[in-house]
PDB file of C-alpha atoms in Angstrom:
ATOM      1  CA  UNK A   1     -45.726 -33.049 -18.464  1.00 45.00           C
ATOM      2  CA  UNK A   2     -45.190 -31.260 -14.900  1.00 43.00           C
ATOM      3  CA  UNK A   3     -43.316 -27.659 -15.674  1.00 47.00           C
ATOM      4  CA  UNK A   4     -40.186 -26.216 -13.681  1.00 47.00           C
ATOM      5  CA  UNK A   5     -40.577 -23.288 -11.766  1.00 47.00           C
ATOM      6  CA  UNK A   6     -38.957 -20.528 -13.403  1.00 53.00           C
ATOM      7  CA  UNK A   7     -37.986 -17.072 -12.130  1.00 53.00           C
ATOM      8  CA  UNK A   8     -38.932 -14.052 -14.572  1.00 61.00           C
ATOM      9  CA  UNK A   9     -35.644 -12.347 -16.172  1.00 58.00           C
ATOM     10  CA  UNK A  10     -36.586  -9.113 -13.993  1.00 54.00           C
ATOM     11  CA  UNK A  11     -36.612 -11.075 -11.041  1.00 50.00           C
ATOM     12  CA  UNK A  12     -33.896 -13.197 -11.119  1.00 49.00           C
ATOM     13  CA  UNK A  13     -31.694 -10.088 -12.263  1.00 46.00           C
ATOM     14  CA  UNK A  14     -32.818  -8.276  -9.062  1.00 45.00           C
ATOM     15  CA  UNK A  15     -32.180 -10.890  -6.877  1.00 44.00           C
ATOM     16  CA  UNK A  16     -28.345 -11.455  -8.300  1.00 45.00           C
ATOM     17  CA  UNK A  17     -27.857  -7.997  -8.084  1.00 46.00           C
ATOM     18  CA  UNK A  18     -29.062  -7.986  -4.542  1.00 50.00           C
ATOM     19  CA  UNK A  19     -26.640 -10.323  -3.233  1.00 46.00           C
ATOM     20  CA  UNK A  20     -23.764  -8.541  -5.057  1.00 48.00           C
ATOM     21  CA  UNK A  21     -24.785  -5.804  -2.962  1.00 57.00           C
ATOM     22  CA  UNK A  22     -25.210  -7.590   0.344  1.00 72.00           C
ATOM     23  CA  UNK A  23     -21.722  -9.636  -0.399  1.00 93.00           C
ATOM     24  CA  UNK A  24     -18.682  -7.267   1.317  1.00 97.00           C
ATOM     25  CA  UNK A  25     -17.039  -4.700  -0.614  1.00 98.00           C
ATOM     26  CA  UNK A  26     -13.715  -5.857  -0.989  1.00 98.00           C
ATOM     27  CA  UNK A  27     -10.773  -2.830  -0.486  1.00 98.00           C
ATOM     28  CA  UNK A  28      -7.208  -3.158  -0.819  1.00 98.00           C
ATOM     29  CA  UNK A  29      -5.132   0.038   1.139  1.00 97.00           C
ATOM     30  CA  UNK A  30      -2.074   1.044   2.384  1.00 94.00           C
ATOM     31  CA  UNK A  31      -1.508   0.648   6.072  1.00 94.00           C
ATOM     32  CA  UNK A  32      -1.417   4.385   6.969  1.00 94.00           C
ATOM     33  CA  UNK A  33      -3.384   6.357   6.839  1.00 96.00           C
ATOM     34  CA  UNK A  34      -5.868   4.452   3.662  1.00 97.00           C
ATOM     35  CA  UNK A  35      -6.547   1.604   6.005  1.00 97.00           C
ATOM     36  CA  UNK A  36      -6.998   3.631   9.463  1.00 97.00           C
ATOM     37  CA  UNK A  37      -9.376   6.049   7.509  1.00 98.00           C
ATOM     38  CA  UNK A  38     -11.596   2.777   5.845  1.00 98.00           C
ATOM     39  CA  UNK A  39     -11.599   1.362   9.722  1.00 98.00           C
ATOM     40  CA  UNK A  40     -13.434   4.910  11.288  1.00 98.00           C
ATOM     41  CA  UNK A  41     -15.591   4.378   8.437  1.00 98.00           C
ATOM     42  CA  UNK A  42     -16.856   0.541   9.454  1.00 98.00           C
ATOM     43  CA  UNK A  43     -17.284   2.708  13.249  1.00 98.00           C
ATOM     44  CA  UNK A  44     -19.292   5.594  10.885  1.00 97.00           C
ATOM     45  CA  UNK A  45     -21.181   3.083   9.146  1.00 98.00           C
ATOM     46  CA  UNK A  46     -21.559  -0.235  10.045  1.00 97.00           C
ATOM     47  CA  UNK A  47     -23.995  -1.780   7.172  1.00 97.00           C
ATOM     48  CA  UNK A  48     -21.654  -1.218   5.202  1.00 98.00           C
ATOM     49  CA  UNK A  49     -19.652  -4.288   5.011  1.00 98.00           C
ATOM     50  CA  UNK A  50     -15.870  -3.690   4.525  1.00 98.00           C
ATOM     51  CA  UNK A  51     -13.322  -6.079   3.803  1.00 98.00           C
ATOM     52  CA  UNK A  52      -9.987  -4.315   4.231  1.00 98.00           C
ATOM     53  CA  UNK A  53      -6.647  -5.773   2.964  1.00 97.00           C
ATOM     54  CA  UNK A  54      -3.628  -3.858   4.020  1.00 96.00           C
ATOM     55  CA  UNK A  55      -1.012  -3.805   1.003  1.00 93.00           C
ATOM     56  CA  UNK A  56       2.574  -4.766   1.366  1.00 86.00           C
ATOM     57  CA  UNK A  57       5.475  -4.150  -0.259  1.00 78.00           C
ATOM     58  CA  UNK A  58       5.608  -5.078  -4.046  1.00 77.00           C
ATOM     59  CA  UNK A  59       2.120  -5.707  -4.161  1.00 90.00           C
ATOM     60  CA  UNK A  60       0.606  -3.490  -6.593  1.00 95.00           C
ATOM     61  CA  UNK A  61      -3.001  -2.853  -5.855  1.00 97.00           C
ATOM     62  CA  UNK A  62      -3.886  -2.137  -9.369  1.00 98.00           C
ATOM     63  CA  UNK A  63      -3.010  -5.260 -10.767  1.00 98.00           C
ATOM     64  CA  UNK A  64      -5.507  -6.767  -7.678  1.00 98.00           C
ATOM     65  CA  UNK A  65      -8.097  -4.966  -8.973  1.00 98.00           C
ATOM     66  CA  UNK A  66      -7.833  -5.615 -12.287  1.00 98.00           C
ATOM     67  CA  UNK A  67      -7.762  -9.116 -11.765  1.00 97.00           C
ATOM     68  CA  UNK A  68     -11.105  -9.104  -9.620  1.00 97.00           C
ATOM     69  CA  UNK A  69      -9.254 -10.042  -6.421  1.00 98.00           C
ATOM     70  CA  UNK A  70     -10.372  -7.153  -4.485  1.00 98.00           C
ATOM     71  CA  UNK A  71     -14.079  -4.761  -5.742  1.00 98.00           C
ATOM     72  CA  UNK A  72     -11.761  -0.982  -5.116  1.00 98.00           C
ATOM     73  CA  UNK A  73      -8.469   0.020  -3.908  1.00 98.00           C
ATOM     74  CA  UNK A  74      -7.650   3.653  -1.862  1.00 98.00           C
ATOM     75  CA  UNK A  75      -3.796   4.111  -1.807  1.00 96.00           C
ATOM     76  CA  UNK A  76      -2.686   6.460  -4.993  1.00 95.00           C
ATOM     77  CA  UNK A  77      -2.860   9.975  -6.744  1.00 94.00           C
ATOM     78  CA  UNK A  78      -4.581  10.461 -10.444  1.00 95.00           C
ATOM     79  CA  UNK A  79      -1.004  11.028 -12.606  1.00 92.00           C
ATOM     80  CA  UNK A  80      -0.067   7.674 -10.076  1.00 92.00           C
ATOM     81  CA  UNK A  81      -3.058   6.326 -11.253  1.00 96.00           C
ATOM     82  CA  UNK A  82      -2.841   7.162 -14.885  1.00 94.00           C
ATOM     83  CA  UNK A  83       0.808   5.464 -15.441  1.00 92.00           C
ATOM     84  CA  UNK A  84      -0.343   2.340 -14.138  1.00 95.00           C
ATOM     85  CA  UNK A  85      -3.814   2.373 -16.442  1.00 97.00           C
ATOM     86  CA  UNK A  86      -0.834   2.856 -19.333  1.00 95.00           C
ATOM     87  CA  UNK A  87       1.537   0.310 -18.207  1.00 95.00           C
ATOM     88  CA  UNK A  88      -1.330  -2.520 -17.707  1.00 97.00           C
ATOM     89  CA  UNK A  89      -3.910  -1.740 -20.250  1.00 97.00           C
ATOM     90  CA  UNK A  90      -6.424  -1.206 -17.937  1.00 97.00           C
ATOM     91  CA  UNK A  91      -9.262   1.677 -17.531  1.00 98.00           C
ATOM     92  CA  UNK A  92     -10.252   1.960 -13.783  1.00 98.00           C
ATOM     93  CA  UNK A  93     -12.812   4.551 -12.394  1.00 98.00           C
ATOM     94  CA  UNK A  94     -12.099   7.032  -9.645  1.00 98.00           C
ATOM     95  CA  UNK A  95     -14.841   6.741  -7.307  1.00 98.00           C
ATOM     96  CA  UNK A  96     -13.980   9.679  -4.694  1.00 97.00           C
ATOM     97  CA  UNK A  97     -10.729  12.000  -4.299  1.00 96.00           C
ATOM     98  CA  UNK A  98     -10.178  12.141  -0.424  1.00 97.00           C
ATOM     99  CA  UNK A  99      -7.352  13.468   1.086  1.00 96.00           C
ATOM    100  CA  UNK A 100      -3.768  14.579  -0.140  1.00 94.00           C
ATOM    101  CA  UNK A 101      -0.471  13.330   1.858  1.00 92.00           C
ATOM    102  CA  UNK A 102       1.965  16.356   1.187  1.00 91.00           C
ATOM    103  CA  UNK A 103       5.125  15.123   0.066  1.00 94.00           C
ATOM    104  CA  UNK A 104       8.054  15.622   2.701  1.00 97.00           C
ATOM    105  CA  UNK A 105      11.841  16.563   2.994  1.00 98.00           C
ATOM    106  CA  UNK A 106      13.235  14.659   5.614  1.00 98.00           C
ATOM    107  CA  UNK A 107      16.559  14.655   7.044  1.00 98.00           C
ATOM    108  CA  UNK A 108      18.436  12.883  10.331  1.00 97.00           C
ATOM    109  CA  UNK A 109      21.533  14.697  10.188  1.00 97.00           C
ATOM    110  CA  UNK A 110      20.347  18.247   9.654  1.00 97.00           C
ATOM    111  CA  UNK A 111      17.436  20.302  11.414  1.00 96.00           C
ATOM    112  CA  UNK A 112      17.417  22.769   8.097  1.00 96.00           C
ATOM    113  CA  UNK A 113      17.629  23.240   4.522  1.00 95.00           C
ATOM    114  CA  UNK A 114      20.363  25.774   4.971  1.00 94.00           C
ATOM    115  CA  UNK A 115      22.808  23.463   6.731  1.00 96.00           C
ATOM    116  CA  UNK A 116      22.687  21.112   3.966  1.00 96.00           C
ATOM    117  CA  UNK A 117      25.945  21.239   2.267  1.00 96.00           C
ATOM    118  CA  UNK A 118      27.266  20.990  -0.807  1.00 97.00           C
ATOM    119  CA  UNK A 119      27.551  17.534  -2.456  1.00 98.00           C
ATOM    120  CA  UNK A 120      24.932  16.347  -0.558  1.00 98.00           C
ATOM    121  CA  UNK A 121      22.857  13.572  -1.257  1.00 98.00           C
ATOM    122  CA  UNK A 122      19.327  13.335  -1.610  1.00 98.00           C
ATOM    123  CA  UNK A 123      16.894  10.119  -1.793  1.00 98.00           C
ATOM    124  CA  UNK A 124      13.939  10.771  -4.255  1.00 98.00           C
ATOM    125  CA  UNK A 125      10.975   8.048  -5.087  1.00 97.00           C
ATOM    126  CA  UNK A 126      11.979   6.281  -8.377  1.00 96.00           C
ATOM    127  CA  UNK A 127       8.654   5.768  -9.664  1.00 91.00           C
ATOM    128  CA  UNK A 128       7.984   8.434 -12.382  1.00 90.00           C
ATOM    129  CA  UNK A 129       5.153  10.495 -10.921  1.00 90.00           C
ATOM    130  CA  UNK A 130       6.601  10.660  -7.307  1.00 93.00           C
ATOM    131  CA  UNK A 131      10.254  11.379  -8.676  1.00 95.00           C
ATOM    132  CA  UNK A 132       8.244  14.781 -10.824  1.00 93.00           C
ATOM    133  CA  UNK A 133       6.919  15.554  -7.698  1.00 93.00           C
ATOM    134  CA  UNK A 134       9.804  15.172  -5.452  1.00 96.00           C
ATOM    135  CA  UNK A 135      11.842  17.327  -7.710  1.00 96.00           C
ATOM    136  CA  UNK A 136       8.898  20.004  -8.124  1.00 94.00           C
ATOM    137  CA  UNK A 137       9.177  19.885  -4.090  1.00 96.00           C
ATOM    138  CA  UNK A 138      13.355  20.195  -4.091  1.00 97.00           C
ATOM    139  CA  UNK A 139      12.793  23.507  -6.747  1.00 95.00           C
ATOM    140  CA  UNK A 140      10.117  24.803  -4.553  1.00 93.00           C
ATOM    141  CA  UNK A 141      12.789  24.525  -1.286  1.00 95.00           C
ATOM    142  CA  UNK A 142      15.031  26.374  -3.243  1.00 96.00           C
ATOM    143  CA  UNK A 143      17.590  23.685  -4.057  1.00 97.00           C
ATOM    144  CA  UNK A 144      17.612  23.374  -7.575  1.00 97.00           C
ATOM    145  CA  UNK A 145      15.761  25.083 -10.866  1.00 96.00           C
ATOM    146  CA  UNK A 146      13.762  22.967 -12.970  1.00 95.00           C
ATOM    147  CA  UNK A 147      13.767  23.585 -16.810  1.00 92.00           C
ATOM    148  CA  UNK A 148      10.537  21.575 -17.890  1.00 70.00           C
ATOM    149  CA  UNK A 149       7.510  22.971 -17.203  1.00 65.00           C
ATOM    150  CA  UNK A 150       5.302  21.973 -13.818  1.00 62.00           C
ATOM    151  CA  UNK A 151       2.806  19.866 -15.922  1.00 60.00           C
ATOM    152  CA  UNK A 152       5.105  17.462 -17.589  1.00 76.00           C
ATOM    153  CA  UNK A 153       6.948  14.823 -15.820  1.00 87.00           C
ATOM    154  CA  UNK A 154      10.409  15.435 -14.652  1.00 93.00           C
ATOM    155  CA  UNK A 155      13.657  13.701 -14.671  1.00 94.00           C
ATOM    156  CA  UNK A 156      17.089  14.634 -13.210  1.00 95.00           C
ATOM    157  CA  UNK A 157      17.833  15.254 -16.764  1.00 94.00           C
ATOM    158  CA  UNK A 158      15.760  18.512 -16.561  1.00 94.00           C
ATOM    159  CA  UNK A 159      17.608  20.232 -13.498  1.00 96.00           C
ATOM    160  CA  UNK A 160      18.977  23.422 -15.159  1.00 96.00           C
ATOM    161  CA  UNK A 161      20.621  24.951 -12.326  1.00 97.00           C
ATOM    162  CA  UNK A 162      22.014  22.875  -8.913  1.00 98.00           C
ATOM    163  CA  UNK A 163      24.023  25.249  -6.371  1.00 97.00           C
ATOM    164  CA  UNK A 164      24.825  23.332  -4.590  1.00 97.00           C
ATOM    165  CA  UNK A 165      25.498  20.323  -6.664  1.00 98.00           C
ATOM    166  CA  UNK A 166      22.924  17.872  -4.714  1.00 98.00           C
ATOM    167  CA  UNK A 167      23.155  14.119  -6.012  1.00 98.00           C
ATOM    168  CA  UNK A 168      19.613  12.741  -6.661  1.00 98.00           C
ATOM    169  CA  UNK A 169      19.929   9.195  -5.269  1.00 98.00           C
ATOM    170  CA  UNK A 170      16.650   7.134  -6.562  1.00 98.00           C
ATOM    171  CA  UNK A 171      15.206   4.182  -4.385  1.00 97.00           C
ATOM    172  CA  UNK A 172      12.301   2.863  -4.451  1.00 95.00           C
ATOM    173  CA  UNK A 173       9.107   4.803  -2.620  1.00 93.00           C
ATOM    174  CA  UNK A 174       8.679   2.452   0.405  1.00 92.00           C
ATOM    175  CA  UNK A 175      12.417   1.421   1.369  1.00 95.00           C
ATOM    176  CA  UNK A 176      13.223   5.642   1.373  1.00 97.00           C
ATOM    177  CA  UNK A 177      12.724   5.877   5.021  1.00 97.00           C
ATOM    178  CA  UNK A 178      14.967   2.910   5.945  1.00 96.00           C
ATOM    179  CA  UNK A 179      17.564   4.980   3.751  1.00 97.00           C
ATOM    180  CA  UNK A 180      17.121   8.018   5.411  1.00 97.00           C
ATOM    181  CA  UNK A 181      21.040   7.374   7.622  1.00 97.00           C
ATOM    182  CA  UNK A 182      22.434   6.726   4.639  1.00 97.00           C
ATOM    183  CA  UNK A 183      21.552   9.795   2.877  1.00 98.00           C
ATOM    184  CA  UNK A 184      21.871  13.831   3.976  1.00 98.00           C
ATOM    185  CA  UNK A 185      18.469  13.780   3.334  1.00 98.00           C
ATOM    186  CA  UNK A 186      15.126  12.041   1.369  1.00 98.00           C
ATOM    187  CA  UNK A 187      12.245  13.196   0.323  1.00 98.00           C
ATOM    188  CA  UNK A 188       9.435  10.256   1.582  1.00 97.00           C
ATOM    189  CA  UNK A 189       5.542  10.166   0.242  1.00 93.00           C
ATOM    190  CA  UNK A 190       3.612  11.062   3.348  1.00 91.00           C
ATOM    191  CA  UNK A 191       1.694   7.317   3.892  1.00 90.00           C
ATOM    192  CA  UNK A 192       5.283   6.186   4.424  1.00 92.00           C
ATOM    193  CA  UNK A 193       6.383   8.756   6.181  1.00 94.00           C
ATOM    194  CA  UNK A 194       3.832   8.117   8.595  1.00 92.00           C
ATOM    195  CA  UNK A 195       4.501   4.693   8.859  1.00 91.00           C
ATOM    196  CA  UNK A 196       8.154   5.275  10.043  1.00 94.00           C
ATOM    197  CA  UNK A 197       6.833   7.447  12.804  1.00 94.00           C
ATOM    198  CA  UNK A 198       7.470  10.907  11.073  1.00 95.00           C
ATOM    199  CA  UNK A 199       5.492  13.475  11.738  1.00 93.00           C
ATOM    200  CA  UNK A 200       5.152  15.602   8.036  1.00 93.00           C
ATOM    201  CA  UNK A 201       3.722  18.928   9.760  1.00 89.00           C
ATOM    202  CA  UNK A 202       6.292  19.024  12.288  1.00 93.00           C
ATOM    203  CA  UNK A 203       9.665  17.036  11.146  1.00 96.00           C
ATOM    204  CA  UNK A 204       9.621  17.671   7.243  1.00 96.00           C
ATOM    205  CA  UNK A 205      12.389  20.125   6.356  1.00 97.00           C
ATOM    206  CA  UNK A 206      10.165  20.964   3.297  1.00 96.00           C
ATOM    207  CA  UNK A 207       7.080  20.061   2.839  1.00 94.00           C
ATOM    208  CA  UNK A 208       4.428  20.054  -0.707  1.00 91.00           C
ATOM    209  CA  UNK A 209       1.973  22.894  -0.738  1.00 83.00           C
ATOM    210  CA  UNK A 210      -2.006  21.687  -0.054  1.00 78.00           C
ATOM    211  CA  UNK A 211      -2.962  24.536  -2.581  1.00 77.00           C
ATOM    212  CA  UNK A 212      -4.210  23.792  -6.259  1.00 80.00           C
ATOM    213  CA  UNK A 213      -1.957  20.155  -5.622  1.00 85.00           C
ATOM    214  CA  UNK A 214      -2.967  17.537  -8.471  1.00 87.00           C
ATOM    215  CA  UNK A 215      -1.913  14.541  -6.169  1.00 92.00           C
ATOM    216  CA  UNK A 216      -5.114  13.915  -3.891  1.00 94.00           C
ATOM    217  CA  UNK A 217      -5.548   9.958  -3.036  1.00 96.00           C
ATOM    218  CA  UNK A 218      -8.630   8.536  -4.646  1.00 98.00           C
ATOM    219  CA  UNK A 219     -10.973   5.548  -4.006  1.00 98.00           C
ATOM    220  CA  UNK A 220     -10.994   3.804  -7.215  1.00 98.00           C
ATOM    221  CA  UNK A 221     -12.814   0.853  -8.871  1.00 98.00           C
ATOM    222  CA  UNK A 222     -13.453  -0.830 -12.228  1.00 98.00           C
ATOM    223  CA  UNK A 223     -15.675   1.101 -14.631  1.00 98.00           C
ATOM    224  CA  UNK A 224     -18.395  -1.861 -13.894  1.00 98.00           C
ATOM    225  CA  UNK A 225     -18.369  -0.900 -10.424  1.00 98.00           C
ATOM    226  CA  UNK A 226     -18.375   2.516 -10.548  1.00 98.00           C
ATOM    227  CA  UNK A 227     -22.346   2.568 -10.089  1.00 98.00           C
ATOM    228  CA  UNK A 228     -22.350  -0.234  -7.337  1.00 98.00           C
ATOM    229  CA  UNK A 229     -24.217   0.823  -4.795  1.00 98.00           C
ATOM    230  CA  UNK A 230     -21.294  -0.123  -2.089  1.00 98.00           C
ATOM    231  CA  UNK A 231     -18.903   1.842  -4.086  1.00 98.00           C
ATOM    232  CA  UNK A 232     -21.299   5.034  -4.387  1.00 98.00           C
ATOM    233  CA  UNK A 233     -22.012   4.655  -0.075  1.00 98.00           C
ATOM    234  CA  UNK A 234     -18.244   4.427   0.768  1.00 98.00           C
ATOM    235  CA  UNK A 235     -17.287   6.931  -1.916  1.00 98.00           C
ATOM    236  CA  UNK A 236     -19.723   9.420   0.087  1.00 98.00           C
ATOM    237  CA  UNK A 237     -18.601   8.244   3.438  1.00 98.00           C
ATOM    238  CA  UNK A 238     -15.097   9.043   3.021  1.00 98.00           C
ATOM    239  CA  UNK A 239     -15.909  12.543   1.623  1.00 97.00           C
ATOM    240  CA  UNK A 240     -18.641  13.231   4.424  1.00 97.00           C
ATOM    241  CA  UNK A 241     -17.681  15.474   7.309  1.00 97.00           C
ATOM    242  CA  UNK A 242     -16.984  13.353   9.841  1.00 97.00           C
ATOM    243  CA  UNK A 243     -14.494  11.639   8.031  1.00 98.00           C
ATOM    244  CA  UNK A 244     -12.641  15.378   6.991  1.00 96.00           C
ATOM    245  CA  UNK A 245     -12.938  16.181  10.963  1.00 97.00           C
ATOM    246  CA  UNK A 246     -11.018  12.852  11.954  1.00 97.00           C
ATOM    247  CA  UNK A 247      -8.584  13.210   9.341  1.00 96.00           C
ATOM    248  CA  UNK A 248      -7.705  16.868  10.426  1.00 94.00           C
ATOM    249  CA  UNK A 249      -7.925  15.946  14.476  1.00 95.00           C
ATOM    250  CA  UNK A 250      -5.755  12.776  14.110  1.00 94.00           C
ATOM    251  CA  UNK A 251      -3.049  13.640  11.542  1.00 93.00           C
ATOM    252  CA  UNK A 252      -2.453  17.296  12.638  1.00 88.00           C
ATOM    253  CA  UNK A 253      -2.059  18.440   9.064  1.00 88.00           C
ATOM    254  CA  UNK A 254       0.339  15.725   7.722  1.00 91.00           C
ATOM    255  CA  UNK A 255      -2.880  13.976   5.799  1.00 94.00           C
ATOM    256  CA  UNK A 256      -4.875  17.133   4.350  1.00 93.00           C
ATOM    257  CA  UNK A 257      -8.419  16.433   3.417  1.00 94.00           C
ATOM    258  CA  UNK A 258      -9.702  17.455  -0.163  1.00 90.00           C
ATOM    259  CA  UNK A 259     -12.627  19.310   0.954  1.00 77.00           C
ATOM    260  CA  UNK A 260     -10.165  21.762   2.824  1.00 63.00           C
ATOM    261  CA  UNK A 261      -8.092  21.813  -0.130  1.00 55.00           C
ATOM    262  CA  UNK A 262     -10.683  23.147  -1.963  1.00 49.00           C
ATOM    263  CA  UNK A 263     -10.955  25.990   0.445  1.00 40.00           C
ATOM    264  CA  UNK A 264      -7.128  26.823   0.364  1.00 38.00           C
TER     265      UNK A 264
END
């Protein structure tokens, strides 16, 4: 009886492996500045093969991953990051941390914090991480006192002194710029801020310190990627010098990149 030809175990397992590894690495990003950052790195590195889809609104780029529609995503922060492992009951891996996008206060009818008046209302992220931060940032301005402590999440609820009896107006992260008119003033995650054509280093009222800041925006991937050999090559391409110098030279301070954060 004539035998099949049959590939040793070894073998075959190389060969699978090597066209997972010659297939493109499939990365789901915000617009600005994820997706401008992964598209110098295609100019930086061309073999390796990135497919970039740019997120939209109400997508959520976890739940992408975690179905095995896309290999990474490169659009949140780690306490970001850590909510959504809760709420899906999901583990990812962080891969790289690469830049942080200070948070800004942002206003169109005043040019300072001191002209804001009393009664005033104030747009804040309504996501749980972002509205901690954004009220961190309105206690660092000088607007309110906080009575929790920096390391816990924040509410409303935990303002213990407010002058100047600001209303906190929550809206949803990406529609805050759109509702900057109808508020005195907002407080906008730099990627959208960006997006609307606001410059953070130059038009924020306020804007998050770079120093010791938890909220750097990470590459991450599923814990049986983390090894992949595309994940490990982009993961040191984004942190590589090149990449730092065109994040400093074409954001002008509003995207900050972690390896001068580590420096501050």
């Amino acid at each position: 009886m004539k035998k099949g030809f049959a590939l040793p175990l070894a073998a075959l397992t190389l060969l699978v492996a090597q066209a997972v590894n010659a297939a493109p690495l499939r990365i789901a990003a915000d617009p600005v500045p994820h997706a401008e950052i992964l598209e110098y790195v295609k100019t930086l590195d061309p073999g390796l093969d990135l497919n970039i889809t740019e997120l939209s609104n109400g997508v959520n780029a976890n739940e992408l991953l975690a179905a095995g529609d896309v290999d990474a995503n490169y659009f949140q922060h780690l306490p970001y990051l850590h909510d959504q492992e809760k709420a899906l009951g999901k583990t990812f891996a962080v891969a790289a941390a690469v830049h942080i996008e200070p948070l800004g206060l942002y206003s169109s009818k005043i040019k300072t914090l001191a002209a804001l008046l009393e009664g005033a209302r104030i747009a804040v992220p309504n996501n749980t991480t972002n509205l901690s931060r954004a009220l961190l940032l309105l206690q660092q301005s000088g607007l309110i006192t906080l009575k929790g402590a920096a390391t816990s999440l924040l509410t409303p609820a935990d303002i213990s002194a407010n002058p100047k009896k600001i209303k906190i107006v929550e809206i949803e992260s990406p529609q805050i710029p759109r509702a900057l008119d109808d508020v005195d003033a907002a407080v906008i995650n730099g990627n959208y801020a960006l997006e609307a054509g606001l410059v953070p280093a130059k038009d924020a009222l306020a804007l998050e310190s770079a120093t010791n800041n938890p909220y750097a925006n990470l590459l991450v991937t599923t814990p049986s990627l983390a090894k992949d050999p595309r994940i490990l090559r982009l993961a040191k391409d984004l942190r590589s010098p090149k990449v730092a110098a065109f994040i400093r030279q074409h954001y002008n301070g509003s995207v900050i990149p972690v390896v001068d954060k580590q420096h501050d």
